[in-house]
CSV table of C-alpha atoms in Angstrom, one decimal:
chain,number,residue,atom,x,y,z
A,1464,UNK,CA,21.5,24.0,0.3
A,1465,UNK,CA,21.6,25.7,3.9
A,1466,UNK,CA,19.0,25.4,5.7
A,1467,UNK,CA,17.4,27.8,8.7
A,1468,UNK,CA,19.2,26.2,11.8
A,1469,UNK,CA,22.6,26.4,9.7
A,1470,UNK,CA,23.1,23.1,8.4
A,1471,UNK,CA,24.4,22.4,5.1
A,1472,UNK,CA,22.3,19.6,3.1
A,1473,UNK,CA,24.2,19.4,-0.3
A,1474,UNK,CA,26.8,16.7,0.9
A,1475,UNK,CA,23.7,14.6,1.7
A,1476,UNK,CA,21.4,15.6,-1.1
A,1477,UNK,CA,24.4,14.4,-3.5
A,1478,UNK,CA,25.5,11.1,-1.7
A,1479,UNK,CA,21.8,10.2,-2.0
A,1480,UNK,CA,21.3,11.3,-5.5
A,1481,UNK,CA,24.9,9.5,-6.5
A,1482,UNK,CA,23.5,6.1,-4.7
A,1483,UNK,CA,20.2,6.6,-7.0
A,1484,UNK,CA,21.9,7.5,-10.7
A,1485,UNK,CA,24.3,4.1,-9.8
A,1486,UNK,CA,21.3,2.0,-8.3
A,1487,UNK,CA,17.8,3.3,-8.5
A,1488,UNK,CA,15.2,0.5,-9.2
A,1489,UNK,CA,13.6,0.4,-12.3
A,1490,UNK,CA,10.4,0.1,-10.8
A,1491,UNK,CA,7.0,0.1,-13.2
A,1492,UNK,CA,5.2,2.4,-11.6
A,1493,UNK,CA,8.3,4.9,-11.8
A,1494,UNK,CA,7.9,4.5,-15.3
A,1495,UNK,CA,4.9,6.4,-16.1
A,1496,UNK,CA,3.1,9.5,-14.7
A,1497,UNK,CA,-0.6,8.5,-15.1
A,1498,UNK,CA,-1.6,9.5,-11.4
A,1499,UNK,CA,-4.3,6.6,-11.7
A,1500,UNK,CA,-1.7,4.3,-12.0
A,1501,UNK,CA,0.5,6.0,-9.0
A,1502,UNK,CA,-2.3,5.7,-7.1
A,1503,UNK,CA,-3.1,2.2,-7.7
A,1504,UNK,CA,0.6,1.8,-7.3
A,1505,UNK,CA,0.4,3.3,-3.9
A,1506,UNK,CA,-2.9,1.5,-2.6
A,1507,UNK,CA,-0.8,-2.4,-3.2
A,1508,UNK,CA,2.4,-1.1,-1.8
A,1509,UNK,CA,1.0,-0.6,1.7
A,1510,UNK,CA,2.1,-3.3,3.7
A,1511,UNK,CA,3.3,-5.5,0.8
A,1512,UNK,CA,6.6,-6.2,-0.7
A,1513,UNK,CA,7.7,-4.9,-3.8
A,1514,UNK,CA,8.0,-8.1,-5.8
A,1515,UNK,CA,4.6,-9.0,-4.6
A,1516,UNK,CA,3.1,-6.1,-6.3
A,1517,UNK,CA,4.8,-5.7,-9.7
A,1518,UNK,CA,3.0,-8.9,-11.3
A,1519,UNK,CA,-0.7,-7.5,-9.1
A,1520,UNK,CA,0.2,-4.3,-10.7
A,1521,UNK,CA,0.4,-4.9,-13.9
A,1522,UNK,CA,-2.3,-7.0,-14.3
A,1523,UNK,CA,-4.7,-4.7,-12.5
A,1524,UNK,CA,-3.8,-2.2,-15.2
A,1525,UNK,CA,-4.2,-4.5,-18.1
A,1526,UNK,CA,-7.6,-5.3,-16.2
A,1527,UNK,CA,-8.6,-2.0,-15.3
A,1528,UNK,CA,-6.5,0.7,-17.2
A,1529,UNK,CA,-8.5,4.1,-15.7
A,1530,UNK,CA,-10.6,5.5,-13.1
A,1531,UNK,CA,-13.6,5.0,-14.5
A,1532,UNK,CA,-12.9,0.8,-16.0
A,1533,UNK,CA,-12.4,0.7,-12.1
A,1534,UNK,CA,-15.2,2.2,-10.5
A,1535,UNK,CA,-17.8,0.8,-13.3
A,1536,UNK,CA,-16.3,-3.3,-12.2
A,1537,UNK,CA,-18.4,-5.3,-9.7
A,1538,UNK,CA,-16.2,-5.2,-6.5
A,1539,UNK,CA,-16.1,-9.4,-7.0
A,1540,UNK,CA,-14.4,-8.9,-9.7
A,1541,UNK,CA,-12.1,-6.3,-8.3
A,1542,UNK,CA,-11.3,-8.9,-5.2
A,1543,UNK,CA,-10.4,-11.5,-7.8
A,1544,UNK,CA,-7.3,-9.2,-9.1
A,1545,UNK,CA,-6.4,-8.2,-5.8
A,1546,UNK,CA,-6.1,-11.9,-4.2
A,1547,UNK,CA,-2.5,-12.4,-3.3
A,1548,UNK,CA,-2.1,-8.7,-1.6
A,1549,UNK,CA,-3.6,-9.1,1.2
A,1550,UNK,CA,-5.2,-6.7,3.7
A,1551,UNK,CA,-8.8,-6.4,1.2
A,1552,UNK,CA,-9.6,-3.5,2.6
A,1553,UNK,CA,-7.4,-1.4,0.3
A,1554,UNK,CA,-9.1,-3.3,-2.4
A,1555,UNK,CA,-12.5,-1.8,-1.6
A,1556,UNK,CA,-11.1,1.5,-0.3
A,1557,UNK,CA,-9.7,2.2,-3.9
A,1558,UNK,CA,-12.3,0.4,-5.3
A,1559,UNK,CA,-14.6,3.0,-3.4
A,1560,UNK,CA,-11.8,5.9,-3.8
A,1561,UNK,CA,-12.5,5.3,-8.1
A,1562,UNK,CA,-16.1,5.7,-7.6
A,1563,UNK,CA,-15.7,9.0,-5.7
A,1564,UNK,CA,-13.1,10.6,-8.3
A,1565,UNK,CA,-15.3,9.9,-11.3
A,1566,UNK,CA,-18.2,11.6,-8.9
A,1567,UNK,CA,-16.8,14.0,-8.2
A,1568,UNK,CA,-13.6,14.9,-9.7
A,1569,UNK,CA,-14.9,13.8,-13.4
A,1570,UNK,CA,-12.4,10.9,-13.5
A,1571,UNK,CA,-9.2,13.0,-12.6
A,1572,UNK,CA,-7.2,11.7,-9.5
A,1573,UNK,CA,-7.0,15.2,-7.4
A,1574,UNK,CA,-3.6,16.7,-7.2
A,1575,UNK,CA,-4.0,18.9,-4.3
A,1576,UNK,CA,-3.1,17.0,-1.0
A,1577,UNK,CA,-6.3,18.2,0.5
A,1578,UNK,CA,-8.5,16.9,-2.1
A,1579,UNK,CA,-6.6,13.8,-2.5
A,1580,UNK,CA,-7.5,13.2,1.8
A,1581,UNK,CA,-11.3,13.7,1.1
A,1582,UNK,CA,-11.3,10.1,-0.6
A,1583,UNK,CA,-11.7,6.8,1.1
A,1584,UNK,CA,-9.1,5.4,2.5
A,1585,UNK,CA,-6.2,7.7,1.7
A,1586,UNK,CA,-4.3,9.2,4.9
A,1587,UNK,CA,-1.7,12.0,4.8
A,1588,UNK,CA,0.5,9.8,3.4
A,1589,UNK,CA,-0.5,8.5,0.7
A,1590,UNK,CA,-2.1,12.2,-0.1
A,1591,UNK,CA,1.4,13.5,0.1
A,1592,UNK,CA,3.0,10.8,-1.7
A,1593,UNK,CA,0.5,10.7,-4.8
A,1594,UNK,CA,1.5,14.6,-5.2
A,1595,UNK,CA,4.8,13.9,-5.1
A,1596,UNK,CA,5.1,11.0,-7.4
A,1597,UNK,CA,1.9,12.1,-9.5
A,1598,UNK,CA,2.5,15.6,-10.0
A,1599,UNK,CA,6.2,16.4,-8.6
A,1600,UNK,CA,4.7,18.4,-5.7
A,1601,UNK,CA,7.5,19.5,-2.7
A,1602,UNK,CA,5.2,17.4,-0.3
A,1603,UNK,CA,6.3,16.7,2.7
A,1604,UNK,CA,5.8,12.6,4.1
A,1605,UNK,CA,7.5,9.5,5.5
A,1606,UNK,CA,7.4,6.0,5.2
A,1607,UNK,CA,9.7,2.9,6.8
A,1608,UNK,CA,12.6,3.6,4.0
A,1609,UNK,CA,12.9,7.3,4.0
A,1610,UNK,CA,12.9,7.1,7.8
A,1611,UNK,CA,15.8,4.8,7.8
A,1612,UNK,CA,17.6,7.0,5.8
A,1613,UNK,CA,17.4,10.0,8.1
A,1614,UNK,CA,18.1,7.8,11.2
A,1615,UNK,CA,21.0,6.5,9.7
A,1616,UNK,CA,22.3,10.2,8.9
A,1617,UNK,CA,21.1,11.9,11.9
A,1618,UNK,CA,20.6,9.9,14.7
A,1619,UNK,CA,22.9,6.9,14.6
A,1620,UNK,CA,23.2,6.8,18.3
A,1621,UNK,CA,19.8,7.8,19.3
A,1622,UNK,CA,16.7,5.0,20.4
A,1623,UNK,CA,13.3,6.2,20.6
A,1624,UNK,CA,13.3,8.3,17.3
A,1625,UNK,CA,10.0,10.1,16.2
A,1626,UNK,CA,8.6,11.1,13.5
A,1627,UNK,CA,8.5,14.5,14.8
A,1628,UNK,CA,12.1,14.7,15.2
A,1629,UNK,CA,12.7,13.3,11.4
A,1630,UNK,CA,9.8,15.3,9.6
A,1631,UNK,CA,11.6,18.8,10.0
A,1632,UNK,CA,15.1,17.0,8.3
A,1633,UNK,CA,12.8,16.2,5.7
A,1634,UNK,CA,11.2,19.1,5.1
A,1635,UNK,CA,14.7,20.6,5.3
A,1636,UNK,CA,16.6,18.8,2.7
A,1637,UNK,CA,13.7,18.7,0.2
A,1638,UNK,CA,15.2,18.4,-3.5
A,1639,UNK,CA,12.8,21.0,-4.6
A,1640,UNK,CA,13.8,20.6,-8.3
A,1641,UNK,CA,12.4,17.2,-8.3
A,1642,UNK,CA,11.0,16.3,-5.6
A,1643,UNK,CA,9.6,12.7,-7.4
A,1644,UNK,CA,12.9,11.9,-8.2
A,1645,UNK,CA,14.7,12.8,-4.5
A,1646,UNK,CA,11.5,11.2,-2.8
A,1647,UNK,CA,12.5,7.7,-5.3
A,1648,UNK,CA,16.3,8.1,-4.2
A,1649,UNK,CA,15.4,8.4,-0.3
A,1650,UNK,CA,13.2,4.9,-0.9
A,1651,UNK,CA,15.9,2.9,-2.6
A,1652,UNK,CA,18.7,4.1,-0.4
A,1653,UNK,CA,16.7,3.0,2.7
A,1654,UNK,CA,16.0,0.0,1.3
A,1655,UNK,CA,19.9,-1.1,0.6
A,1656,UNK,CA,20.8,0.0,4.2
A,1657,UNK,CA,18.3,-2.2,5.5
A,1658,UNK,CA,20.0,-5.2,3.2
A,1659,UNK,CA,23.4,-4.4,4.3
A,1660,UNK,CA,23.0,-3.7,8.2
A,1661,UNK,CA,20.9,-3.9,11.1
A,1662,UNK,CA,17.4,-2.1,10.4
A,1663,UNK,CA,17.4,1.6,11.5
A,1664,UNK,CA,14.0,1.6,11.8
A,1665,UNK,CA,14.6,-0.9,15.3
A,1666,UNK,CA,15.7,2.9,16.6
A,1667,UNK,CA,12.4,4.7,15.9
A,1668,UNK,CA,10.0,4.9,18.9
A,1669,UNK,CA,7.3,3.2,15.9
A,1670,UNK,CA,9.1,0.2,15.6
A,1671,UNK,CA,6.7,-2.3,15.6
A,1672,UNK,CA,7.9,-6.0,14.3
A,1673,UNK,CA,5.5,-7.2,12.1
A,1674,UNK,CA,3.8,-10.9,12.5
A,1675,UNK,CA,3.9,-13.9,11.4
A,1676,UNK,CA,2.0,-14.4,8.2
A,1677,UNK,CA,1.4,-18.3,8.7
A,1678,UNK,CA,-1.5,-19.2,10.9
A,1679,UNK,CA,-2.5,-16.2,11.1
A,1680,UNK,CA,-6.2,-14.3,11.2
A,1681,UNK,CA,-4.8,-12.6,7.6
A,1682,UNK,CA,-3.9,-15.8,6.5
A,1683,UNK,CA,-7.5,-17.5,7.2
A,1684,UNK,CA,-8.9,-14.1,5.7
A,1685,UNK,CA,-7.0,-14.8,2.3
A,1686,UNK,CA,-8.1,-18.9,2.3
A,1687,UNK,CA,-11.7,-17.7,2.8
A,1688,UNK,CA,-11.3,-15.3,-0.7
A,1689,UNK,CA,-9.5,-17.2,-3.0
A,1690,UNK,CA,-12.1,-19.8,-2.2
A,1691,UNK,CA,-15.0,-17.8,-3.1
A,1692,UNK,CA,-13.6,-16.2,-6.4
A,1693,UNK,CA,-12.8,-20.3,-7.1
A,1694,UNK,CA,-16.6,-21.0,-6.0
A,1695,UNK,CA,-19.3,-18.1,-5.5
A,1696,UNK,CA,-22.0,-20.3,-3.7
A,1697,UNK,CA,-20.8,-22.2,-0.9
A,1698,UNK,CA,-22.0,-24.1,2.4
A,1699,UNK,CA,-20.4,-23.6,5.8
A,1700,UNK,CA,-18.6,-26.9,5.6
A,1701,UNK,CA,-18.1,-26.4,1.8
A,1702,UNK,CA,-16.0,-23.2,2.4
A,1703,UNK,CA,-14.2,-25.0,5.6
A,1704,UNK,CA,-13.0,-27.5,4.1
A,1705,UNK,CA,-11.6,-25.4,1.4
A,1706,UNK,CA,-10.1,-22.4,3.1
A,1707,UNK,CA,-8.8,-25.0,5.4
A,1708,UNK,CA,-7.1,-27.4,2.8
A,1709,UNK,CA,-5.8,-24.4,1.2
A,1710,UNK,CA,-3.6,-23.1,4.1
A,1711,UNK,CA,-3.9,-25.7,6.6
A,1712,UNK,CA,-5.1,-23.3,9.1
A,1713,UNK,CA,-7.8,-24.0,12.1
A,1714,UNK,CA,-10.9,-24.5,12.1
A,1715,UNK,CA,-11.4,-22.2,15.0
A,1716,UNK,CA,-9.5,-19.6,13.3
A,1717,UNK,CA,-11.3,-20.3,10.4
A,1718,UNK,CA,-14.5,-19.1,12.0
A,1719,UNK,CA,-13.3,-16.0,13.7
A,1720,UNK,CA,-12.0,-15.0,10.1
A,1721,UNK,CA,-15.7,-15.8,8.1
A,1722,UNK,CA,-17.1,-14.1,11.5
A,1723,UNK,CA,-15.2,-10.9,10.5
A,1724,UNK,CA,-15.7,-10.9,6.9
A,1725,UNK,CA,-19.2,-11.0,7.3
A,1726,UNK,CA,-19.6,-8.2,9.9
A,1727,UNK,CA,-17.4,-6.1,7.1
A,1728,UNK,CA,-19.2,-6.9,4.4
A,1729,UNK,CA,-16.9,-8.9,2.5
A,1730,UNK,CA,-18.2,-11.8,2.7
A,1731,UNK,CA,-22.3,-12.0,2.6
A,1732,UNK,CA,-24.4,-15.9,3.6
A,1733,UNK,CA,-27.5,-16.1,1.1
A,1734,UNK,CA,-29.6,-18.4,3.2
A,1735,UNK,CA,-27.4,-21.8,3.8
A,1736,UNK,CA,-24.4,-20.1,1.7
A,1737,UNK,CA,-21.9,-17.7,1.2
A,1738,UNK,CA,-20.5,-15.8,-1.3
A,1739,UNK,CA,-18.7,-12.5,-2.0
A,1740,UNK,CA,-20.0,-9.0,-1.2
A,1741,UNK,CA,-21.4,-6.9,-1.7
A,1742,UNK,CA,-23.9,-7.0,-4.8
A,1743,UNK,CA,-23.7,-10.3,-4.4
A,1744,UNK,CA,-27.5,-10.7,-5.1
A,1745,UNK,CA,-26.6,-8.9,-8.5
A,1746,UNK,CA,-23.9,-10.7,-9.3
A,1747,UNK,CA,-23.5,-14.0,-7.9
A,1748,UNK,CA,-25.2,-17.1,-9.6
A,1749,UNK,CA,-28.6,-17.9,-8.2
A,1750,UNK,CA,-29.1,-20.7,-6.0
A,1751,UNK,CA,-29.3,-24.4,-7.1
C-alpha cells in the first residue's frame, strides 16, 4: 500500500502481520465478538496489566454475562467483582455506561464512534477501539503499544514524539481488510519490543513514568473497598484498623483516602458508620 506522501507501507504491514501469525496472544477477549464483552474488556484494561484482567474478566462475565445483568446489579455488588483492578471509577463509569445503553440504545452497545462517546466514561479511545475490535471499523486510535511500534519504525532517533506526529502513520498504514486483526498485531508487537529493549514510549513527549503502587493514595483506596465488601457496616476505627492491617499503609493516608471516597460517593457514613455507595440505604444491612 502507497500512501499520499509516497511511502510504501506493505514491507511494514507484512513484518507486523508475520510477527502476529508467529506470536499473537491468545487473549479471551480476542476470542469472541460480543461488543459487551469488548467493552467490558476495554473498561479493565485501562491502566491494568493483562494478567490482572484475564481472571477479573472472566469472572465478571460469568457474573454479569450482558448489558442489561449489568445495569439491573446493585453497584455494591458490581465493586465486589471489580476489587483487584483498581482505579473504581471505571467500575461505576461502566456500571453507569450499562445503564445508559439499555436506556437508550435498548441493550445494544453503539457501534458508531460518536454514539459510543455519548456514554459515561468512554473517551475517543476507547470509542475508536470498541469499533475497531467490536465491529472491525477502520478507526483511527492510539494507545502506549501501538505508539511504540510507530516510534520504533519511524522515529528511532527522534525525543519529544507526539501523538500528532504518529496519528497520520496510523491512519496511513491502516490494514483496511481487517482492521481488528492489524489493530491486535500493532498491540502484541509493541508489547515484545518493550520486553526486548529500552521502552520507546521514553521518546514520546507523553511519557509519563507511572508510580509506585505501594503506599500509595490508590493503594489506601483499594484497603478501604475490599474492607467494606468483607464488612458493609463499619466504625471509623473499625475500618482503620482493617484497611490498615490489610496494606500496612498510614493512618494519615488512610484518612485522605476515606476523605475522597466519600466526597465521590463511593464510600457513604450512615450515622457512626460506613459502608459502600451508593444505595447503600437499599442495600446495606440496617444498623445493629
Amino acid at each position: 500500500m502507497r500512501a499520499a506522501n509516497g511511502t510504501d507501507y506493505a514491507e511494514f504491514q507484512n513484518e507486523i502481520l508475520s510477527f502476529y501469525r508467529e506470536h499473537g496472544r491468545a487473549l479471551p477477549w480476542r476470542q469472541t465478538s460480543d461488543p459487551y464483552a469488548i467493552l467490558v474488556s476495554e473498561f479493565m484494561l485501562q491502566q491494568t496489566q493483562t494478567q490482572r484482567v484475564i481472571p477479573k474478566y472472566a469472572r465478571w462475565l460469568e457474573e454479569f454475562p450482558t448489558v442489561r445483568a449489568l445495569a439491573d446489579a446493585p453497584f455494591t455488588q458490581v465493586l465486589r467483582y471489580w476489587v483487584g483492578l483498581g482505579y473504581n471509577r471505571r467500575a461505576r463509569y461502566l456500571h453507569e455506561c450499562a445503564k445508559k445503553i439499555v436506556r437508550e440504545f435498548d441493550g445494544a452497545v453503539p457501534s458508531n464512534p460518536a454514539a459510543l462517546r455519548t456514554l459515561p466514561g468512554i473517551g475517543a479511545y476507547t470509542a475508536a477501539a470498541v469499533a475497531a475490535f467490536a465491529y472491525d471499523k477502520p478507526t483511527i486510535f492510539i494507545e502506549t503499544n501501538i505508539r511504540a511500534v510507530f516510534i520504533h519504525f519511524f522515529f528511532s532517533y527522534r525525543e519529544e514524539v507526539s501523538d500528532k506526529e504518529i496519528a497520520p502513520l496510523v491512519r496511513a498504514s491502516l490494514y483496511e481488510e481487517d482492521p481488528r486483526t492489524w489493530y491486535y498485531a500493532l498491540m502484541d508487537y509493541g508489547a515484545a519490543l518493550k520486553k526486548r529493549r529500552d521502552n520507546p514510549n521514553r521518546q514520546s513527549k507523553h511519557y509519563v513514568k507511572q508510580s509506585q503502587f505501594k503506599g500509595s493514595l490508590r493503594q489506601a483506596r483499594g484497603a478501604i473497598i475490599r474492607a467494606l465488601i468483607a464488612q458493609p457496616l463499619q466504625t471509623h476505627d473499625e475500618l482503620a484498623a482493617n484497611s490498615c492491617a490489610d496494606t500496612a499503609v498510614q493512618t494519615a493516608l488512610f484518612n485522605r483516602a476515606l476523605e475522597a471516597l466519600l466526597r465521590e460517593g463511593f464510600v457513604a457514613k450512615f450515622e457512626h458508620l460506613y459502608t459502600l455507595a451508593p444505595n447503600f440505604k437499599d442495600d446495606a444491612p440496617s444498623a445493629k
